Amino acid sequence: MHKKSVVISGVGLWTPPYVVSNEELVDSYNAWAKQYNADNESEILSGEKVAKPFSSAEFIAKASGIKSRYAYVKEGILDITRMRPKLSVRKDEELSHQAEMAVNAAKKALVEANKEAAEIDMVIVACAYTQRSYPAIAIEVQSELQIQGQAFDMLVACSAATFALQRAYDAVASGSCRSVLVINPELTSPQVNYTDRDSHFIFGDVATAVVVESSDSCKSSHSYNILGTKCVTSYSNNIRSNFGYTSRVTDENPYEADKLFHQNGRKVFKEVCPMAADHIATHLSTLGIQVNQLRRWWLHQANINMNLLISKKLLGRDATLDEAPIVLDRFANTASAGSIIAFSEHHKDLEAGDLGVICSFGAGYSIGSIVIQKRDA
Ligand code: CO8
């Protein structure tokens, strides 16, 4: 079968209206912890309960590189009597929150790609969580944008975007679709445990979208040939979120810490960095590309020290911010959207022929890489 040549022709980034700084988050967490410790003083003294430790904005910036994050809804997050965002309930007839985020990013990607909705044949909504099981958020987005063909959701935590880009690549390469819209509406804040000192700072909300199409139809002024895609998974319990549709019948409390995002951050750091570095090295070598030929690395944005370690393992030195841009200082970890935000904000300066890699790594474990080359305008 003749494989079509496939390009990324547009990327869109939608940022939510609210910003939460480390200082705001730490002030509210510390006020909550102080109250908890006072309310539980006798149990803490008797050893029945453990006192909540205090958080610090300096620790967060140093350990993770995160300085602030966006929130789809800020109300409730900093309220020590609530410690979770207060999301309104929308009627079945209204556009759901996550679909709205997705549509906002998708419209921007379509403009960048110079593409009409009528030219898209498939919509993939790929992210860490979907607001509901069915109808798929992707089908709601498809309907809102009046796109023909098929749409489906896929969940691969932090690697959802790269795994969906591989699906999009395969669909266009085989000729089954002309163009595919991959959208990552990462509404992470509902799953963050804002009463957990170790993870309350990690995540932010955002939506990204990418148009993938055949090079024959591309009308974009910034497009990239996809040279190769590589996705792998390896089971790990080190990053989990246990709340699911069976929680109702197992009578589990949705507020318990293990129902929300939780991780063994140190282990993740130690295990995932070498996996991601090896993954990129293997992928590049199968394509006959040397590491130092890469002009840009759009890496997953979980922790600045992880990104420095991965690039150092491969390059033998720290990557510069120009080579491996960091966006997590403003956005925090936005699950699968992180590497796409980096791509969105840092690609227009590349010249024809420049090579780059979009790479994700995270829960599952899951690792995905897409190697691309800038085309002539
Ligand atoms: N303030 C002050 N001190 C703190 C804080 C805090 N907030 N947190 C921890 N400390 C203390 C600890 O208690 C510890 O003290 P001591 O040495 O006395 O025991 C000390 O600081 C060091 O703690 P750690 O060893 O835990 O700190 P690290 O340096 O390892 O940094 C990180 C913690 C930042 C979490 C780091 O380990 C990390 O980033 N690891 C990688 C994690 C990662 O990438 N995870 C990916 C998860 S995301 C994903 O895969 C997708 C999931 C889907 C999305 C979910 C959306 C909700």
XYZ file of C-alpha atoms and ligand atoms in Angstrom, residues 26 54-57 59-60 63-64 128-129 157-158 186 188-189 191-192 197-203 239 261 263-269 300 302-303 306 333 335-336 361-364, ligand 1:
102
model
C 0.744 27.679 49.718
C 3.527 22.963 55.911
C 4.198 23.712 52.261
C 6.534 26.339 50.844
C 6.551 28.293 47.582
C 10.375 24.373 47.727
C 7.864 24.119 44.889
C 11.898 21.036 43.253
C 9.652 21.375 40.203
C -5.834 12.236 31.308
C -9.540 12.318 32.284
C -2.600 10.176 31.041
C 0.411 12.381 30.218
C -6.717 18.872 30.252
C -6.862 18.403 35.823
C -7.920 20.564 38.797
C -8.551 15.490 40.515
C -5.892 17.451 42.420
C 1.384 18.984 50.576
C 3.360 16.735 48.200
C 1.119 17.183 45.158
C -1.121 20.255 45.669
C 1.092 22.366 43.397
C 1.694 20.012 40.486
C -1.160 20.493 37.986
C 1.237 7.266 39.570
C -4.068 11.840 41.860
C 2.274 9.345 43.177
C 5.637 8.265 44.429
C 7.319 11.309 42.895
C 10.900 10.318 43.696
C 10.507 6.860 42.137
C 8.794 8.328 39.088
C 11.654 10.753 38.658
C 6.651 16.751 28.501
C 6.283 17.696 34.574
C 9.431 18.896 36.270
C 13.509 15.844 34.786
C 2.102 20.057 34.703
C -0.709 16.237 31.720
C -0.658 15.445 27.991
C 6.283 10.539 29.580
C 4.042 9.808 32.524
C 1.483 7.604 34.203
C 1.084 4.061 32.940
N 6.674 22.188 50.537
C 7.754 22.036 51.335
N 8.427 20.875 51.462
C 7.989 19.807 50.755
C 6.860 19.883 49.910
C 6.190 21.135 49.813
N 5.112 21.324 49.040
N 6.667 18.678 49.343
C 7.621 17.872 49.803
N 8.423 18.543 50.680
C 9.566 18.019 51.432
C 9.462 16.529 51.642
O 8.710 16.208 52.784
C 10.907 16.126 51.807
O 11.345 16.400 53.115
P 12.383 15.386 53.845
O 13.630 15.430 52.982
O 12.535 16.004 55.181
O 11.715 14.048 53.819
C 11.626 17.075 50.876
O 10.761 18.199 50.703
C 11.898 16.443 49.540
O 10.685 15.757 49.088
P 10.613 14.875 47.833
O 11.730 13.895 47.857
O 9.222 14.349 47.657
O 10.842 16.013 46.752
P 11.418 15.914 45.308
O 12.660 16.695 45.269
O 11.430 14.530 44.776
O 10.299 16.722 44.500
C 8.462 16.268 43.041
C 8.966 16.286 44.463
C 8.468 17.709 42.530
C 7.036 15.735 43.016
C 9.389 15.404 42.176
O 9.628 14.168 42.781
C 8.840 15.152 40.783
O 8.484 16.042 40.049
N 8.837 13.890 40.376
C 8.355 13.522 39.045
C 6.917 13.362 39.141
C 6.244 13.291 37.827
O 6.696 13.678 36.780
N 5.085 12.793 37.873
C 4.285 12.731 36.737
C 2.949 12.796 37.235
S 1.833 13.387 36.101
C 1.279 12.170 35.065
O 1.902 11.214 34.772
C -0.085 12.348 34.501
C -1.112 12.035 35.478
C -2.415 12.477 34.918
C -2.796 13.884 35.276
C -3.346 13.999 36.653
C -4.060 15.306 36.883
C -4.572 15.493 38.290
